[in-house]
C-alpha cells in the first residue's frame, strides 16, 4: 500500500500516536545532545559520523576491502565506546535512577550562573579593597561587536583570577573595558562611548561616564570599580547604582543579569559627597 494511502487510511488516534512518537524521539535526541555538548563525547560522535559516511561511500564505490574495515570498526566500535566512556555512562544511569537525566541542562545552566556570579564577586571584592579600577560590560540582547573590535580579542573563560590580572595597574590591558559575550571574555582594553547626558554629576569620572554611555545605547550591564575610592557601581538601562556593598552588588548583579524584567534601582547622580572618577 502506498505511504499516502496508508496515512489517509489511518485513524486519528494512530496519527496522533505517530506524531507523539516522533516528538518523543526528537526530544530524547535533543536532550542527549545537550548532555554531551561541551564534553569529549562530542569528538567521539564526530568520529562515528565520519566512519558512517566513509562506510556508505566505500560501499557505493565498490571498495570492498576498505568497506570491510569500516564494517569491523562499526561492529566492534560500540564495545570500545562502552569501555572508554564507562564513567560517563555510569553517571548518566545514576542520574536516570534519580530522575535527573533530563533536568541536567537546567541544572548546568544554574551552576554556570552561580559560577559567573562567584567569579565577579571574588574579583570585584579583591579590586575594591585595593582600589584597582575596573570596567566590565556584559552583553545581553544588543550586540557589542563594534566595541569588542576596539580592544584586544581574548575569547576566554570567566575567572576571578583573569579579571583581576587584566586590571592590575600598569599592565597593557588595564585601561579600557572588558566585554563579556555569551558568558565568555570576548575582549579587553575596549573603548566604550561616553555618556552625553548633561545632567550627570561632575563628580563622575571617565569610567562611570563610559558605563552610563554604553547603558544608554545598549542593554548591556556594566560593573565599575572606582580607582580613587574603591566604590562598586552597576549601570543598566541608563541608570546607575553606586557605592554598593558586596552583598548588594551580588544581589543587584544577579537581578539585572538573570532576573528577567527586574531592573537596577537608579541612584541620583548628584547626591554623593566625594568625587568618584572610576
PDB file of C-alpha atoms in Angstrom:
ATOM      1  CA  UNK A   1       0.000   0.000   0.000  1.00  0.00           C
ATOM      2  CA  UNK A   2       1.435   3.443  -0.915  1.00  0.00           C
ATOM      3  CA  UNK A   3       2.570   5.592   2.020  1.00  0.00           C
ATOM      4  CA  UNK A   4      -0.024   8.305   1.357  1.00  0.00           C
ATOM      5  CA  UNK A   5      -2.893   5.782   1.264  1.00  0.00           C
ATOM      6  CA  UNK A   6      -1.572   4.248   4.494  1.00  0.00           C
ATOM      7  CA  UNK A   7      -1.556   7.655   6.175  1.00  0.00           C
ATOM      8  CA  UNK A   8      -5.005   8.651   4.932  1.00  0.00           C
ATOM      9  CA  UNK A   9      -6.474   5.301   5.960  1.00  0.00           C
ATOM     10  CA  UNK A  10      -5.087   5.584   9.499  1.00  0.00           C
ATOM     11  CA  UNK A  11      -7.407   6.618  12.287  1.00  0.00           C
ATOM     12  CA  UNK A  12      -6.909   9.972  14.027  1.00  0.00           C
ATOM     13  CA  UNK A  13      -5.715   8.114  17.134  1.00  0.00           C
ATOM     14  CA  UNK A  14      -2.995   6.302  15.170  1.00  0.00           C
ATOM     15  CA  UNK A  15      -1.887   9.555  13.522  1.00  0.00           C
ATOM     16  CA  UNK A  16      -1.699  11.212  16.939  1.00  0.00           C
ATOM     17  CA  UNK A  17       0.330   8.283  18.303  1.00  0.00           C
ATOM     18  CA  UNK A  18       2.779   8.568  15.409  1.00  0.00           C
ATOM     19  CA  UNK A  19       3.177  12.300  15.973  1.00  0.00           C
ATOM     20  CA  UNK A  20       3.765  11.790  19.696  1.00  0.00           C
ATOM     21  CA  UNK A  21       6.248   9.004  18.909  1.00  0.00           C
ATOM     22  CA  UNK A  22       8.261  11.253  16.578  1.00  0.00           C
ATOM     23  CA  UNK A  23       8.193  14.150  19.056  1.00  0.00           C
ATOM     24  CA  UNK A  24       9.400  11.925  21.899  1.00  0.00           C
ATOM     25  CA  UNK A  25      12.257  10.557  19.786  1.00  0.00           C
ATOM     26  CA  UNK A  26      13.225  14.118  18.826  1.00  0.00           C
ATOM     27  CA  UNK A  27      13.079  15.204  22.491  1.00  0.00           C
ATOM     28  CA  UNK A  28      15.274  12.313  23.632  1.00  0.00           C
ATOM     29  CA  UNK A  29      17.881  13.033  20.944  1.00  0.00           C
ATOM     30  CA  UNK A  30      17.781  16.746  21.769  1.00  0.00           C
ATOM     31  CA  UNK A  31      18.374  16.073  25.458  1.00  0.00           C
ATOM     32  CA  UNK A  32      21.183  13.630  24.706  1.00  0.00           C
ATOM     33  CA  UNK A  33      22.866  16.243  22.519  1.00  0.00           C
ATOM     34  CA  UNK A  34      22.591  18.890  25.276  1.00  0.00           C
ATOM     35  CA  UNK A  35      24.075  16.403  27.763  1.00  0.00           C
ATOM     36  CA  UNK A  36      27.156  15.570  25.668  1.00  0.00           C
ATOM     37  CA  UNK A  37      27.615  19.138  24.419  1.00  0.00           C
ATOM     38  CA  UNK A  38      30.916  20.532  25.627  1.00  0.00           C
ATOM     39  CA  UNK A  39      32.278  17.110  26.643  1.00  0.00           C
ATOM     40  CA  UNK A  40      34.818  14.831  24.978  1.00  0.00           C
ATOM     41  CA  UNK A  41      31.897  12.696  23.758  1.00  0.00           C
ATOM     42  CA  UNK A  42      31.259  15.337  21.073  1.00  0.00           C
ATOM     43  CA  UNK A  43      34.521  14.460  19.352  1.00  0.00           C
ATOM     44  CA  UNK A  44      33.593  10.781  19.527  1.00  0.00           C
ATOM     45  CA  UNK A  45      30.249  11.448  17.864  1.00  0.00           C
ATOM     46  CA  UNK A  46      32.009  13.378  15.115  1.00  0.00           C
ATOM     47  CA  UNK A  47      34.321  10.400  14.584  1.00  0.00           C
ATOM     48  CA  UNK A  48      31.387   7.977  14.386  1.00  0.00           C
ATOM     49  CA  UNK A  49      29.678  10.244  11.866  1.00  0.00           C
ATOM     50  CA  UNK A  50      32.824  10.288   9.685  1.00  0.00           C
ATOM     51  CA  UNK A  51      33.062   6.476   9.832  1.00  0.00           C
ATOM     52  CA  UNK A  52      29.395   6.117   8.818  1.00  0.00           C
ATOM     53  CA  UNK A  53      29.901   8.419   5.831  1.00  0.00           C
ATOM     54  CA  UNK A  54      33.068   6.517   4.866  1.00  0.00           C
ATOM     55  CA  UNK A  55      31.170   3.209   5.133  1.00  0.00           C
ATOM     56  CA  UNK A  56      28.440   4.431   2.790  1.00  0.00           C
ATOM     57  CA  UNK A  57      30.949   5.840   0.282  1.00  0.00           C
ATOM     58  CA  UNK A  58      33.103   2.683   0.193  1.00  0.00           C
ATOM     59  CA  UNK A  59      30.024   0.536  -0.347  1.00  0.00           C
ATOM     60  CA  UNK A  60      28.788   2.829  -3.110  1.00  0.00           C
ATOM     61  CA  UNK A  61      32.193   2.965  -4.840  1.00  0.00           C
ATOM     62  CA  UNK A  62      32.754  -0.784  -4.541  1.00  0.00           C
ATOM     63  CA  UNK A  63      35.870  -0.549  -2.369  1.00  0.00           C
ATOM     64  CA  UNK A  64      35.353  -3.944  -0.781  1.00  0.00           C
ATOM     65  CA  UNK A  65      38.463  -4.116   1.407  1.00  0.00           C
ATOM     66  CA  UNK A  66      38.018  -0.634   2.851  1.00  0.00           C
ATOM     67  CA  UNK A  67      34.299  -1.270   3.295  1.00  0.00           C
ATOM     68  CA  UNK A  68      35.080  -4.461   5.234  1.00  0.00           C
ATOM     69  CA  UNK A  69      37.365  -2.457   7.529  1.00  0.00           C
ATOM     70  CA  UNK A  70      34.635   0.128   8.117  1.00  0.00           C
ATOM     71  CA  UNK A  71      32.171  -2.662   8.915  1.00  0.00           C
ATOM     72  CA  UNK A  72      34.551  -4.108  11.510  1.00  0.00           C
ATOM     73  CA  UNK A  73      35.034  -0.691  13.106  1.00  0.00           C
ATOM     74  CA  UNK A  74      31.275  -0.206  13.376  1.00  0.00           C
ATOM     75  CA  UNK A  75      30.713  -3.757  14.636  1.00  0.00           C
ATOM     76  CA  UNK A  76      33.225  -3.570  17.484  1.00  0.00           C
ATOM     77  CA  UNK A  77      33.224   0.195  17.907  1.00  0.00           C
ATOM     78  CA  UNK A  78      30.228   0.210  20.240  1.00  0.00           C
ATOM     79  CA  UNK A  79      32.041  -2.120  22.639  1.00  0.00           C
ATOM     80  CA  UNK A  80      35.026   0.231  22.588  1.00  0.00           C
ATOM     81  CA  UNK A  81      32.718   3.187  23.266  1.00  0.00           C
ATOM     82  CA  UNK A  82      31.243   1.443  26.314  1.00  0.00           C
ATOM     83  CA  UNK A  83      34.725   0.731  27.689  1.00  0.00           C
ATOM     84  CA  UNK A  84      36.096   4.235  27.071  1.00  0.00           C
ATOM     85  CA  UNK A  85      33.052   6.114  28.358  1.00  0.00           C
ATOM     86  CA  UNK A  86      32.213   3.789  31.230  1.00  0.00           C
ATOM     87  CA  UNK A  87      32.383   6.597  33.860  1.00  0.00           C
ATOM     88  CA  UNK A  88      30.111   8.909  31.836  1.00  0.00           C
ATOM     89  CA  UNK A  89      27.617   6.110  31.165  1.00  0.00           C
ATOM     90  CA  UNK A  90      27.569   5.199  34.855  1.00  0.00           C
ATOM     91  CA  UNK A  91      26.844   8.812  35.844  1.00  0.00           C
ATOM     92  CA  UNK A  92      24.083   9.032  33.238  1.00  0.00           C
ATOM     93  CA  UNK A  93      22.455   5.861  34.587  1.00  0.00           C
ATOM     94  CA  UNK A  94      22.743   7.179  38.136  1.00  0.00           C
ATOM     95  CA  UNK A  95      21.064  10.416  37.107  1.00  0.00           C
ATOM     96  CA  UNK A  96      18.367   8.443  35.313  1.00  0.00           C
ATOM     97  CA  UNK A  97      17.767   6.494  38.528  1.00  0.00           C
ATOM     98  CA  UNK A  98      17.405   9.774  40.434  1.00  0.00           C
ATOM     99  CA  UNK A  99      15.147  11.213  37.757  1.00  0.00           C
ATOM    100  CA  UNK A 100      17.699  13.920  36.922  1.00  0.00           C
ATOM    101  CA  UNK A 101      18.852  12.899  33.460  1.00  0.00           C
ATOM    102  CA  UNK A 102      16.693  15.318  31.524  1.00  0.00           C
ATOM    103  CA  UNK A 103      16.933  18.063  34.147  1.00  0.00           C
ATOM    104  CA  UNK A 104      20.682  18.193  33.781  1.00  0.00           C
ATOM    105  CA  UNK A 105      20.759  21.033  31.261  1.00  0.00           C
ATOM    106  CA  UNK A 106      18.716  23.280  33.571  1.00  0.00           C
ATOM    107  CA  UNK A 107      20.985  22.350  36.464  1.00  0.00           C
ATOM    108  CA  UNK A 108      24.069  23.089  34.385  1.00  0.00           C
ATOM    109  CA  UNK A 109      22.668  26.495  33.466  1.00  0.00           C
ATOM    110  CA  UNK A 110      22.039  27.314  37.127  1.00  0.00           C
ATOM    111  CA  UNK A 111      25.526  26.101  38.075  1.00  0.00           C
ATOM    112  CA  UNK A 112      27.051  28.263  35.324  1.00  0.00           C
ATOM    113  CA  UNK A 113      25.174  31.308  36.612  1.00  0.00           C
ATOM    114  CA  UNK A 114      26.416  30.671  40.145  1.00  0.00           C
ATOM    115  CA  UNK A 115      29.971  30.236  38.863  1.00  0.00           C
ATOM    116  CA  UNK A 116      29.864  33.534  36.963  1.00  0.00           C
ATOM    117  CA  UNK A 117      28.399  35.438  39.926  1.00  0.00           C
ATOM    118  CA  UNK A 118      31.041  33.966  42.234  1.00  0.00           C
ATOM    119  CA  UNK A 119      33.831  34.926  39.812  1.00  0.00           C
ATOM    120  CA  UNK A 120      32.587  38.513  39.667  1.00  0.00           C
ATOM    121  CA  UNK A 121      32.034  38.670  43.411  1.00  0.00           C
ATOM    122  CA  UNK A 122      35.579  37.494  44.187  1.00  0.00           C
ATOM    123  CA  UNK A 123      37.297  39.690  41.608  1.00  0.00           C
ATOM    124  CA  UNK A 124      35.307  42.841  42.379  1.00  0.00           C
ATOM    125  CA  UNK A 125      35.803  42.374  46.126  1.00  0.00           C
ATOM    126  CA  UNK A 126      39.562  41.981  45.612  1.00  0.00           C
ATOM    127  CA  UNK A 127      39.826  45.057  43.381  1.00  0.00           C
ATOM    128  CA  UNK A 128      37.564  47.220  45.550  1.00  0.00           C
ATOM    129  CA  UNK A 129      39.644  46.574  48.679  1.00  0.00           C
ATOM    130  CA  UNK A 130      42.848  47.538  46.826  1.00  0.00           C
ATOM    131  CA  UNK A 131      41.280  50.371  44.811  1.00  0.00           C
ATOM    132  CA  UNK A 132      42.069  48.791  41.473  1.00  0.00           C
ATOM    133  CA  UNK A 133      39.960  50.495  38.820  1.00  0.00           C
ATOM    134  CA  UNK A 134      37.846  48.206  36.660  1.00  0.00           C
ATOM    135  CA  UNK A 135      35.199  48.473  33.943  1.00  0.00           C
ATOM    136  CA  UNK A 136      33.339  45.329  32.819  1.00  0.00           C
ATOM    137  CA  UNK A 137      30.415  45.261  30.363  1.00  0.00           C
ATOM    138  CA  UNK A 138      28.151  42.257  29.885  1.00  0.00           C
ATOM    139  CA  UNK A 139      26.439  41.846  26.521  1.00  0.00           C
ATOM    140  CA  UNK A 140      22.748  40.957  26.577  1.00  0.00           C
ATOM    141  CA  UNK A 141      20.342  41.250  23.626  1.00  0.00           C
ATOM    142  CA  UNK A 142      22.020  44.195  21.915  1.00  0.00           C
ATOM    143  CA  UNK A 143      25.304  43.175  20.303  1.00  0.00           C
ATOM    144  CA  UNK A 144      28.544  44.830  21.424  1.00  0.00           C
ATOM    145  CA  UNK A 145      30.680  43.660  18.489  1.00  0.00           C
ATOM    146  CA  UNK A 146      31.600  47.191  17.371  1.00  0.00           C
ATOM    147  CA  UNK A 147      33.046  47.891  20.833  1.00  0.00           C
ATOM    148  CA  UNK A 148      34.703  44.478  21.085  1.00  0.00           C
ATOM    149  CA  UNK A 149      36.602  45.273  17.876  1.00  0.00           C
ATOM    150  CA  UNK A 150      38.250  48.276  19.566  1.00  0.00           C
ATOM    151  CA  UNK A 151      40.001  46.051  22.132  1.00  0.00           C
ATOM    152  CA  UNK A 152      42.264  43.026  22.316  1.00  0.00           C
ATOM    153  CA  UNK A 153      40.466  39.795  21.397  1.00  0.00           C
ATOM    154  CA  UNK A 154      40.561  37.140  24.141  1.00  0.00           C
ATOM    155  CA  UNK A 155      37.652  34.640  23.923  1.00  0.00           C
ATOM    156  CA  UNK A 156      38.466  33.315  27.401  1.00  0.00           C
ATOM    157  CA  UNK A 157      36.554  31.669  30.220  1.00  0.00           C
ATOM    158  CA  UNK A 158      35.466  33.985  33.007  1.00  0.00           C
ATOM    159  CA  UNK A 159      37.565  33.502  36.139  1.00  0.00           C
ATOM    160  CA  UNK A 160      38.193  35.843  39.043  1.00  0.00           C
ATOM    161  CA  UNK A 161      41.947  35.437  38.625  1.00  0.00           C
ATOM    162  CA  UNK A 162      41.867  36.506  34.980  1.00  0.00           C
ATOM    163  CA  UNK A 163      39.625  39.512  35.657  1.00  0.00           C
ATOM    164  CA  UNK A 164      41.920  40.679  38.456  1.00  0.00           C
ATOM    165  CA  UNK A 165      45.038  40.208  36.344  1.00  0.00           C
ATOM    166  CA  UNK A 166      43.594  42.225  33.463  1.00  0.00           C
ATOM    167  CA  UNK A 167      43.016  45.306  35.620  1.00  0.00           C
ATOM    168  CA  UNK A 168      46.272  45.272  37.586  1.00  0.00           C
ATOM    169  CA  UNK A 169      47.733  48.800  37.168  1.00  0.00           C
ATOM    170  CA  UNK A 170      50.477  49.437  34.611  1.00  0.00           C
ATOM    171  CA  UNK A 171      49.609  46.343  32.568  1.00  0.00           C
ATOM    172  CA  UNK A 172      48.775  46.573  28.827  1.00  0.00           C
ATOM    173  CA  UNK A 173      45.059  45.822  29.294  1.00  0.00           C
ATOM    174  CA  UNK A 174      44.492  47.917  32.430  1.00  0.00           C
ATOM    175  CA  UNK A 175      42.911  50.838  30.582  1.00  0.00           C
ATOM    176  CA  UNK A 176      39.628  50.310  28.816  1.00  0.00           C
ATOM    177  CA  UNK A 177      36.785  47.879  29.396  1.00  0.00           C
ATOM    178  CA  UNK A 178      36.425  44.130  29.471  1.00  0.00           C
ATOM    179  CA  UNK A 179      33.419  42.929  27.462  1.00  0.00           C
ATOM    180  CA  UNK A 180      31.633  39.641  28.090  1.00  0.00           C
ATOM    181  CA  UNK A 181      29.842  37.949  25.210  1.00  0.00           C
ATOM    182  CA  UNK A 182      27.960  34.663  25.627  1.00  0.00           C
ATOM    183  CA  UNK A 183      29.385  34.234  29.143  1.00  0.00           C
ATOM    184  CA  UNK A 184      32.974  34.492  27.900  1.00  0.00           C
ATOM    185  CA  UNK A 185      35.504  37.312  27.985  1.00  0.00           C
ATOM    186  CA  UNK A 186      35.390  38.452  24.379  1.00  0.00           C
ATOM    187  CA  UNK A 187      37.941  41.267  24.613  1.00  0.00           C
ATOM    188  CA  UNK A 188      39.789  43.604  26.967  1.00  0.00           C
ATOM    189  CA  UNK A 189      41.044  47.157  26.619  1.00  0.00           C
ATOM    190  CA  UNK A 190      37.866  48.146  24.768  1.00  0.00           C
ATOM    191  CA  UNK A 191      36.630  51.696  24.283  1.00  0.00           C
ATOM    192  CA  UNK A 192      33.064  52.494  25.338  1.00  0.00           C
ATOM    193  CA  UNK A 193      31.060  55.592  24.343  1.00  0.00           C
ATOM    194  CA  UNK A 194      30.919  58.316  26.985  1.00  0.00           C
ATOM    195  CA  UNK A 195      27.513  59.470  28.141  1.00  0.00           C
ATOM    196  CA  UNK A 196      26.360  62.808  26.721  1.00  0.00           C
ATOM    197  CA  UNK A 197      23.754  63.332  29.430  1.00  0.00           C
ATOM    198  CA  UNK A 198      24.162  66.971  30.580  1.00  0.00           C
ATOM    199  CA  UNK A 199      22.615  66.205  33.977  1.00  0.00           C
ATOM    200  CA  UNK A 200      25.314  63.785  35.115  1.00  0.00           C
ATOM    201  CA  UNK A 201      27.146  64.994  38.190  1.00  0.00           C
ATOM    202  CA  UNK A 202      30.604  66.483  37.687  1.00  0.00           C
ATOM    203  CA  UNK A 203      31.913  64.108  40.334  1.00  0.00           C
ATOM    204  CA  UNK A 204      31.592  61.136  37.991  1.00  0.00           C
ATOM    205  CA  UNK A 205      34.782  60.307  36.126  1.00  0.00           C
ATOM    206  CA  UNK A 206      35.551  58.629  32.821  1.00  0.00           C
ATOM    207  CA  UNK A 207      34.802  55.034  33.882  1.00  0.00           C
ATOM    208  CA  UNK A 208      31.356  55.919  35.190  1.00  0.00           C
ATOM    209  CA  UNK A 209      30.576  58.082  32.150  1.00  0.00           C
ATOM    210  CA  UNK A 210      31.618  55.238  29.841  1.00  0.00           C
ATOM    211  CA  UNK A 211      29.478  52.777  31.821  1.00  0.00           C
ATOM    212  CA  UNK A 212      26.486  55.099  31.592  1.00  0.00           C
ATOM    213  CA  UNK A 213      27.199  55.752  27.917  1.00  0.00           C
ATOM    214  CA  UNK A 214      27.103  52.078  26.940  1.00  0.00           C
ATOM    215  CA  UNK A 215      23.953  51.579  29.042  1.00  0.00           C
ATOM    216  CA  UNK A 216      22.229  54.414  27.164  1.00  0.00           C
ATOM    217  CA  UNK A 217      22.800  52.972  23.686  1.00  0.00           C
ATOM    218  CA  UNK A 218      22.566  49.239  24.522  1.00  0.00           C
ATOM    219  CA  UNK A 219      21.004  46.965  27.141  1.00  0.00           C
ATOM    220  CA  UNK A 220      24.435  45.958  28.476  1.00  0.00           C
ATOM    221  CA  UNK A 221      25.144  45.663  32.193  1.00  0.00           C
ATOM    222  CA  UNK A 222      28.356  47.370  33.296  1.00  0.00           C
ATOM    223  CA  UNK A 223      30.307  46.961  36.530  1.00  0.00           C
ATOM    224  CA  UNK A 224      32.583  49.761  37.740  1.00  0.00           C
ATOM    225  CA  UNK A 225      35.208  49.709  40.477  1.00  0.00           C
ATOM    226  CA  UNK A 226      36.496  53.166  41.347  1.00  0.00           C
ATOM    227  CA  UNK A 227      40.248  53.578  41.274  1.00  0.00           C
ATOM    228  CA  UNK A 228      40.024  56.546  43.663  1.00  0.00           C
ATOM    229  CA  UNK A 229      37.646  55.254  46.326  1.00  0.00           C
ATOM    230  CA  UNK A 230      37.213  51.543  45.607  1.00  0.00           C
ATOM    231  CA  UNK A 231      33.451  52.087  45.373  1.00  0.00           C
ATOM    232  CA  UNK A 232      31.477  49.488  43.372  1.00  0.00           C
ATOM    233  CA  UNK A 233      28.713  50.514  40.964  1.00  0.00           C
ATOM    234  CA  UNK A 234      26.448  48.911  38.355  1.00  0.00           C
ATOM    235  CA  UNK A 235      24.809  50.574  35.347  1.00  0.00           C
ATOM    236  CA  UNK A 236      21.911  49.279  33.260  1.00  0.00           C
ATOM    237  CA  UNK A 237      19.329  50.942  31.030  1.00  0.00           C
ATOM    238  CA  UNK A 238      20.808  54.394  31.568  1.00  0.00           C
ATOM    239  CA  UNK A 239      20.666  54.140  35.365  1.00  0.00           C
ATOM    240  CA  UNK A 240      23.450  53.776  37.898  1.00  0.00           C
ATOM    241  CA  UNK A 241      23.510  52.213  41.349  1.00  0.00           C
ATOM    242  CA  UNK A 242      26.558  53.401  43.243  1.00  0.00           C
ATOM    243  CA  UNK A 243      28.537  52.642  46.395  1.00  0.00           C
ATOM    244  CA  UNK A 244      27.240  49.093  46.681  1.00  0.00           C
ATOM    245  CA  UNK A 245      28.329  46.745  49.436  1.00  0.00           C
ATOM    246  CA  UNK A 246      29.422  43.314  48.225  1.00  0.00           C
ATOM    247  CA  UNK A 247      26.113  41.815  49.361  1.00  0.00           C
ATOM    248  CA  UNK A 248      24.191  44.497  47.467  1.00  0.00           C
ATOM    249  CA  UNK A 249      26.471  44.083  44.443  1.00  0.00           C
ATOM    250  CA  UNK A 250      25.859  40.350  44.209  1.00  0.00           C
ATOM    251  CA  UNK A 251      22.113  40.802  44.631  1.00  0.00           C
ATOM    252  CA  UNK A 252      21.882  43.581  42.029  1.00  0.00           C
ATOM    253  CA  UNK A 253      24.082  41.776  39.515  1.00  0.00           C
ATOM    254  CA  UNK A 254      22.052  38.591  39.785  1.00  0.00           C
ATOM    255  CA  UNK A 255      18.832  40.585  39.456  1.00  0.00           C
ATOM    256  CA  UNK A 256      19.725  42.604  36.353  1.00  0.00           C
ATOM    257  CA  UNK A 257      21.623  39.767  34.654  1.00  0.00           C
ATOM    258  CA  UNK A 258      19.361  36.791  35.332  1.00  0.00           C
ATOM    259  CA  UNK A 259      16.275  38.309  36.939  1.00  0.00           C
ATOM    260  CA  UNK A 260      14.124  38.904  33.860  1.00  0.00           C
ATOM    261  CA  UNK A 261      12.218  42.160  33.955  1.00  0.00           C
ATOM    262  CA  UNK A 262      13.600  43.353  37.279  1.00  0.00           C
ATOM    263  CA  UNK A 263      15.909  46.283  36.767  1.00  0.00           C
ATOM    264  CA  UNK A 264      18.650  48.027  38.689  1.00  0.00           C
ATOM    265  CA  UNK A 265      17.469  50.711  41.087  1.00  0.00           C
ATOM    266  CA  UNK A 266      18.834  54.061  39.994  1.00  0.00           C
ATOM    267  CA  UNK A 267      20.662  56.326  42.402  1.00  0.00           C
ATOM    268  CA  UNK A 268      20.700  60.081  41.993  1.00  0.00           C
ATOM    269  CA  UNK A 269      23.873  61.312  40.352  1.00  0.00           C
ATOM    270  CA  UNK A 270      24.243  64.430  42.460  1.00  0.00           C
ATOM    271  CA  UNK A 271      23.784  63.074  45.996  1.00  0.00           C
ATOM    272  CA  UNK A 272      27.268  61.774  46.685  1.00  0.00           C
ATOM    273  CA  UNK A 273      29.840  63.776  48.563  1.00  0.00           C
ATOM    274  CA  UNK A 274      33.144  62.610  47.126  1.00  0.00           C
ATOM    275  CA  UNK A 275      34.320  62.588  43.574  1.00  0.00           C
ATOM    276  CA  UNK A 276      34.302  59.063  42.169  1.00  0.00           C
ATOM    277  CA  UNK A 277      36.357  59.061  38.990  1.00  0.00           C
ATOM    278  CA  UNK A 278      36.121  55.317  38.362  1.00  0.00           C
TER     279      UNK A 278
END
